[in-house]
mmCIF file of C-alpha atoms in Angstrom:
data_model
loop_
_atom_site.group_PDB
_atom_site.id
_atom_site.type_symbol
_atom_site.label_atom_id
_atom_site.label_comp_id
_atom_site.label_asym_id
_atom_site.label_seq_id
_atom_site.Cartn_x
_atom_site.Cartn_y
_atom_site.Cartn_z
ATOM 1 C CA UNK P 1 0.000 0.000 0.000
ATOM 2 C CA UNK P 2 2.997 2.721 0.575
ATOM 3 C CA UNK P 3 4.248 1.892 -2.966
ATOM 4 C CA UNK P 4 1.539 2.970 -4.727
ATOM 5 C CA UNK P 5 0.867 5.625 -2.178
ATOM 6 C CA UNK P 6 4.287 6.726 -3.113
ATOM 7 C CA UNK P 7 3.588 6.004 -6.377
ATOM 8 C CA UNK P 8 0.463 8.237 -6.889
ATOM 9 C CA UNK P 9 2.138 11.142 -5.044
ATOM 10 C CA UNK P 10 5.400 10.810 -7.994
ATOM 11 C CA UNK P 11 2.676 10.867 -10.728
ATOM 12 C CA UNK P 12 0.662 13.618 -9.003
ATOM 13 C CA UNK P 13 3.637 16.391 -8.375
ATOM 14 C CA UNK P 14 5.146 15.017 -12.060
ATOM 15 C CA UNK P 15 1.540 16.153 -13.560
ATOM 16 C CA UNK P 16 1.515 19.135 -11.687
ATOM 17 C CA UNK P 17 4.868 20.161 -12.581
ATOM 18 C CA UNK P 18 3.956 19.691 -16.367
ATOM 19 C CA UNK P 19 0.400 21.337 -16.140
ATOM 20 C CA UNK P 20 2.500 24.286 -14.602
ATOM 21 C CA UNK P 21 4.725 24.378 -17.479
ATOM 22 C CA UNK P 22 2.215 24.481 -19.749
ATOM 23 C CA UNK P 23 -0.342 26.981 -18.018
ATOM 24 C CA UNK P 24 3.450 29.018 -17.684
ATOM 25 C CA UNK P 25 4.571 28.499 -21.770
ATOM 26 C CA UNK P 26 0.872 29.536 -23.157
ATOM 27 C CA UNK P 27 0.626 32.769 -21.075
ATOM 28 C CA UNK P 28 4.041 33.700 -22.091
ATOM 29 C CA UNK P 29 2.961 32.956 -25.836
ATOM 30 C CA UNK P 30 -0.322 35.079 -25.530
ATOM 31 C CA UNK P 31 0.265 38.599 -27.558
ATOM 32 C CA UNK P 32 3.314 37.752 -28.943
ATOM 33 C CA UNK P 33 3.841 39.408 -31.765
ATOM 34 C CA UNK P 34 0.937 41.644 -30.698
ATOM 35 C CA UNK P 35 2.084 44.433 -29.170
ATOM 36 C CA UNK P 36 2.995 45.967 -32.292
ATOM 37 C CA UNK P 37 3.470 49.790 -32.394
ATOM 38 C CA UNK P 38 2.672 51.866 -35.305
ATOM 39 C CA UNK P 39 3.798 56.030 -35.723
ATOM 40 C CA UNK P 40 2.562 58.466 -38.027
ATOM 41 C CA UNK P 41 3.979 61.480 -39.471
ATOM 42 C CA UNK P 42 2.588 64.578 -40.509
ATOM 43 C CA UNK P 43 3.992 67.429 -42.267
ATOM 44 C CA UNK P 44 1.156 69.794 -41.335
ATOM 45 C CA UNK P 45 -1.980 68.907 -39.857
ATOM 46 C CA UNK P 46 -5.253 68.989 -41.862
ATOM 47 C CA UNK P 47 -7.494 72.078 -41.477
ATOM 48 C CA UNK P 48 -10.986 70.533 -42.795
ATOM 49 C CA UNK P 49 -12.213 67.172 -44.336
ATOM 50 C CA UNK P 50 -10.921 67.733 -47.893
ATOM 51 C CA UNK P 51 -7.221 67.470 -46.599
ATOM 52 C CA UNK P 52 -7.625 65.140 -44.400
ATOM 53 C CA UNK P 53 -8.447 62.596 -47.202
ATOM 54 C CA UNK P 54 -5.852 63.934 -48.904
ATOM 55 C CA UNK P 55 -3.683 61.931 -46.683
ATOM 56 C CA UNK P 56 -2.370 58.399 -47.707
ATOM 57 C CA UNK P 57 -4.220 56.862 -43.848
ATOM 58 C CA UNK P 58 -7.557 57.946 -45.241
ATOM 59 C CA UNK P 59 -7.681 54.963 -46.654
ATOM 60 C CA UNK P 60 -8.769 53.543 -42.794
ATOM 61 C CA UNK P 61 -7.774 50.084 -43.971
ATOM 62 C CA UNK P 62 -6.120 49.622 -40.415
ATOM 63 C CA UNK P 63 -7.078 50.645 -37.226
ATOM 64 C CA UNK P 64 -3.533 52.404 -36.369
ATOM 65 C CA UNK P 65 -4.491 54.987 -39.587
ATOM 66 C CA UNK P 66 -7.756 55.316 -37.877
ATOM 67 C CA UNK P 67 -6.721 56.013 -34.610
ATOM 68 C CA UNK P 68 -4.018 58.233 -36.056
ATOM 69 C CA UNK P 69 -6.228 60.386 -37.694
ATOM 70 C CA UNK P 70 -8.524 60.889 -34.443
ATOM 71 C CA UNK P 71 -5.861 62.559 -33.181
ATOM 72 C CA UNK P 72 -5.037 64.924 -35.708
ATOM 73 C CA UNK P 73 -8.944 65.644 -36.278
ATOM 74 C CA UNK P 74 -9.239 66.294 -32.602
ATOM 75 C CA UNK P 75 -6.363 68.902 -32.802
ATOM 76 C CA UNK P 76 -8.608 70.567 -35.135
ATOM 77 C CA UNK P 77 -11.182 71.663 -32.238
ATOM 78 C CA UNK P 78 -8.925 74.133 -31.248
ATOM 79 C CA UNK P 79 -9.319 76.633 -34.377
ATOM 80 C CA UNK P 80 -12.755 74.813 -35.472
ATOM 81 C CA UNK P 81 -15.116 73.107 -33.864
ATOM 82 C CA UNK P 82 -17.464 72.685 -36.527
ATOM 83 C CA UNK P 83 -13.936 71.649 -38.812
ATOM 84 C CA UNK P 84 -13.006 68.770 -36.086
ATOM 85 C CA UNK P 85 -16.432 66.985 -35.733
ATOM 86 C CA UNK P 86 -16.917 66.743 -39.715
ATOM 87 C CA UNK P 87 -13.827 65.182 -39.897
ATOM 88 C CA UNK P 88 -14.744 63.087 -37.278
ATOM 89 C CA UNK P 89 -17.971 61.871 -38.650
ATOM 90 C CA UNK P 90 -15.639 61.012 -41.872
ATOM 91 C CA UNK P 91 -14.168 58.758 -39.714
ATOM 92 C CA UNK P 92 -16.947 57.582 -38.038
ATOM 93 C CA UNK P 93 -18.000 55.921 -41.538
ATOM 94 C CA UNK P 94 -21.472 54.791 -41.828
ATOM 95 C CA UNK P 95 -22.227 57.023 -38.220
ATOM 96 C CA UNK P 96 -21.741 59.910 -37.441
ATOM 97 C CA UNK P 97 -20.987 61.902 -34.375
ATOM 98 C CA UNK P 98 -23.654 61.696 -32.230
ATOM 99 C CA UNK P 99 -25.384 65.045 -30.107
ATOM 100 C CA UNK P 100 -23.998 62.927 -26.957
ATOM 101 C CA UNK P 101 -20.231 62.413 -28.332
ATOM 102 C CA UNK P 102 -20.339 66.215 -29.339
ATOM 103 C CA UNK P 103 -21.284 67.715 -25.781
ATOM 104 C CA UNK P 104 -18.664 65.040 -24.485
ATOM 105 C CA UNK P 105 -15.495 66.460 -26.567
ATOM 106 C CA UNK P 106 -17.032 69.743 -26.009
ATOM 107 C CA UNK P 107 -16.928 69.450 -22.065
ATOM 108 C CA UNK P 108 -13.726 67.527 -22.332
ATOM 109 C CA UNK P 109 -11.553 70.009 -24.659
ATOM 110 C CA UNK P 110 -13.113 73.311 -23.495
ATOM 111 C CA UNK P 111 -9.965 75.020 -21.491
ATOM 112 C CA UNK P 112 -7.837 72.254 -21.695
ATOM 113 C CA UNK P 113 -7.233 72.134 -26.185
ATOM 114 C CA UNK P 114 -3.688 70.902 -24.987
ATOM 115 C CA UNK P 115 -4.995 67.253 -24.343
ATOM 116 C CA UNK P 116 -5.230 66.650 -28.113
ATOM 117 C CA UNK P 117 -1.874 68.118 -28.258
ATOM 118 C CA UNK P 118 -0.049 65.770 -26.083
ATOM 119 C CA UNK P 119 -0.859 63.038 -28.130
ATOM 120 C CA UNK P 120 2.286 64.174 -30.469
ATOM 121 C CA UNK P 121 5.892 63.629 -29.810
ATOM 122 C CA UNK P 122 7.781 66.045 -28.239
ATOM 123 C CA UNK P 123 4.541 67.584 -26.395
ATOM 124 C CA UNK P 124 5.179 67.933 -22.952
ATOM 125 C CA UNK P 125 3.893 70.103 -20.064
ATOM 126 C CA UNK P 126 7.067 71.501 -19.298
ATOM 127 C CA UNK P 127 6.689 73.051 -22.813
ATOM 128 C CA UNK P 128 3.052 74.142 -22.623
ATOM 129 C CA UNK P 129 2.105 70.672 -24.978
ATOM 130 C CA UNK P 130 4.358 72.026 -27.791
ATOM 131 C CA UNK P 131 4.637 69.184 -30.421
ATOM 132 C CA UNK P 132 8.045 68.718 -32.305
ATOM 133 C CA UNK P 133 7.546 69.632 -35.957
ATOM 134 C CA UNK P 134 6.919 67.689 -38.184
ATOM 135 C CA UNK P 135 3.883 65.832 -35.726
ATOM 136 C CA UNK P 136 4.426 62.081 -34.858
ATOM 137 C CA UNK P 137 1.899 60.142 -33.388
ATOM 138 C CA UNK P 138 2.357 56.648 -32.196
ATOM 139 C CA UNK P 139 -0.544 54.245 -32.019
ATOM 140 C CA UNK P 140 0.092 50.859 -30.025
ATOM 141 C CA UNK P 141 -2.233 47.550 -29.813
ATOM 142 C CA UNK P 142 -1.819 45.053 -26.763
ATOM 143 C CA UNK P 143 -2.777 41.081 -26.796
ATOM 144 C CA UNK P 144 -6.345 41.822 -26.010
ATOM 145 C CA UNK P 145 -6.635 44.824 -28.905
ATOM 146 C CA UNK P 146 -8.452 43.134 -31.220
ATOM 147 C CA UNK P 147 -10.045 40.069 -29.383
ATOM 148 C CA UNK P 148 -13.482 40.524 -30.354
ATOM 149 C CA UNK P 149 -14.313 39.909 -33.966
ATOM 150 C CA UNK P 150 -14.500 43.170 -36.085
ATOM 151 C CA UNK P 151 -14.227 45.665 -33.310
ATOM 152 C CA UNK P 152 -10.404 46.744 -31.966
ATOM 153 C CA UNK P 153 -9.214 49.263 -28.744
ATOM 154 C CA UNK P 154 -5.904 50.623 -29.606
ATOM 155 C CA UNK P 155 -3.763 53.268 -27.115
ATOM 156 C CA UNK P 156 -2.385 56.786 -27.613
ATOM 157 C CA UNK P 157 0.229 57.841 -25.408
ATOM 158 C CA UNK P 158 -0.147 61.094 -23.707
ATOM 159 C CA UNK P 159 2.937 63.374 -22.800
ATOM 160 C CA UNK P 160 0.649 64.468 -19.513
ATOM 161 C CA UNK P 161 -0.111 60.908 -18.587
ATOM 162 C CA UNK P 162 1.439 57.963 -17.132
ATOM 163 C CA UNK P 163 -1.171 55.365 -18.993
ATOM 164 C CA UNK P 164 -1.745 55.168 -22.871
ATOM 165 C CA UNK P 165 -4.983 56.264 -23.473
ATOM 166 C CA UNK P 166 -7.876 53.977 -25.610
ATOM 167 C CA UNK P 167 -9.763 54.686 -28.893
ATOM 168 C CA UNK P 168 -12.484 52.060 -29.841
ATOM 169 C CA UNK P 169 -12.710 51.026 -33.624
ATOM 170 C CA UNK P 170 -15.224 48.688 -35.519
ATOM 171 C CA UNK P 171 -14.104 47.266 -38.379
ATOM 172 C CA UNK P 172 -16.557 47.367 -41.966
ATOM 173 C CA UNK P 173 -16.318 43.889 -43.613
ATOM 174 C CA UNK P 174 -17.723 44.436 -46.846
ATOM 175 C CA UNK P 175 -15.291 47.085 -47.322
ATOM 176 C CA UNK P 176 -12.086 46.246 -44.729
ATOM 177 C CA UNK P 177 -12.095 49.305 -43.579
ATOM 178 C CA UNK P 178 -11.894 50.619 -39.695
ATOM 179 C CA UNK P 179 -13.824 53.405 -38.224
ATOM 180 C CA UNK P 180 -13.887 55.031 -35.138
ATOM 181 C CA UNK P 181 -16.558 53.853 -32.893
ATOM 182 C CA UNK P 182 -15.411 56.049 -29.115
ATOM 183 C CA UNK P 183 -13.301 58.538 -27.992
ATOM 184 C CA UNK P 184 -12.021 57.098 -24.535
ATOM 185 C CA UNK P 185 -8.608 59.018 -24.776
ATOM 186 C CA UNK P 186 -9.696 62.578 -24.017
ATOM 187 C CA UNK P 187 -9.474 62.144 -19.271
ATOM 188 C CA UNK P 188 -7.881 64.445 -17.696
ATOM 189 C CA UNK P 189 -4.054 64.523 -18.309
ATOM 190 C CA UNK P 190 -1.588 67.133 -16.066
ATOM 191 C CA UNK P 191 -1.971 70.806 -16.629
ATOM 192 C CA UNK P 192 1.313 73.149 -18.517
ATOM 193 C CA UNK P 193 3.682 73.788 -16.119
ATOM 194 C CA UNK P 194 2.945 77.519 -17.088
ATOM 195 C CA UNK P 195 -0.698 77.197 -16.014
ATOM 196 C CA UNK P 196 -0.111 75.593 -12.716
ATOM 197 C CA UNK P 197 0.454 77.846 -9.731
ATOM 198 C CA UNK P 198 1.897 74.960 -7.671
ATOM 199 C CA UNK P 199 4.936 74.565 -9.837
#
């Protein structure tokens, strides 16, 4: 009876051990390869619609272009409003923005137009969210970015935050392309040193 006692407890720990090693080698293998990063360049930054699809990532057939172009549309609100949501509703695709999502960037960017700002290399608060010239914008995916069929969350880094920031996409089959779906990127991030009386 203490063989097989012994016996049992050698095949128990030696299943164990191997179940381990497996549970151990498939979460290492989850997201590799899919953590990609993606950056964007811009010369100049679109003023209205027409030059936004001007640019070669109008052709949304990725969500990185997609997200990219938020960005830069978004930096629009500053100067025009009215400029930044119809370029917005051209990504939006077959939506458009919606009374809601327009009181939403409204209340988010009203006092603080610097948040789209920091989204660009070089943008810092130490320099009032100044972006180097010419405007870079990185867009980055993580293992779970894309886990539900047709829909995707990528991140945007923020020069005022310590957390990349998410922008949700849906994908249009019959046409492959990727549209923006919601704006999650636009929290609060920390003010220009030159508007902050504690620094």
């Amino acid at each position: 009876m203490g063989i097989f006692d012994s016996l049992k407890r050698t095949v128990e720990s030696t299943l164990k051990k191997e179940a381990s090693k497996a549970v151990n080698n498939a979460v290492q293998s989850v997201g590799k390869g899919k953590n990609r990063s993606e950056s964007f360049t811009f010369a100049t930054l679109p003023t209205n619609v027409d030059e936004l699809q001007t640019l070669p990532e109008a052709s949304l057939d990725s969500a990185f272009k997609t997200t990219a172009l938020t960005i830069v549309a978004l930096c629009r609100y500053e100067h025009s409003p009215d400029e930044a949501i119809e370029m917005l509703n051209f990504l939006k695709g077959p939506a458009e923005v919606s009374t809601y999502e327009k009181q939403f960037i409204r209340e988010r960017l009203t006092g603080k137009m610097y948040k789209a700002r920091s989204f660009f290399a070089g943008a810092t608060p130490q320099n009032g969210y100044t972006p180097t010239v010419p405007y870079t914008v990185t867009v980055s995916e993580t293992p779970y970015s894309f886990d539900e069929d047709n829909w995707a969350t990528l991140y945007v880094s923020s020069g005022g935050s310590d957390n990349p920031r998410p922008i949700k996409l849906r994908k249009k089959p019959s046409t492959g392309q990727w549209f923006l779906n919601d704006i999650q990127c636009l929290a609060d991030i920390r003010i220009p040193v030159e508007e902050d009386p504690w620094a």
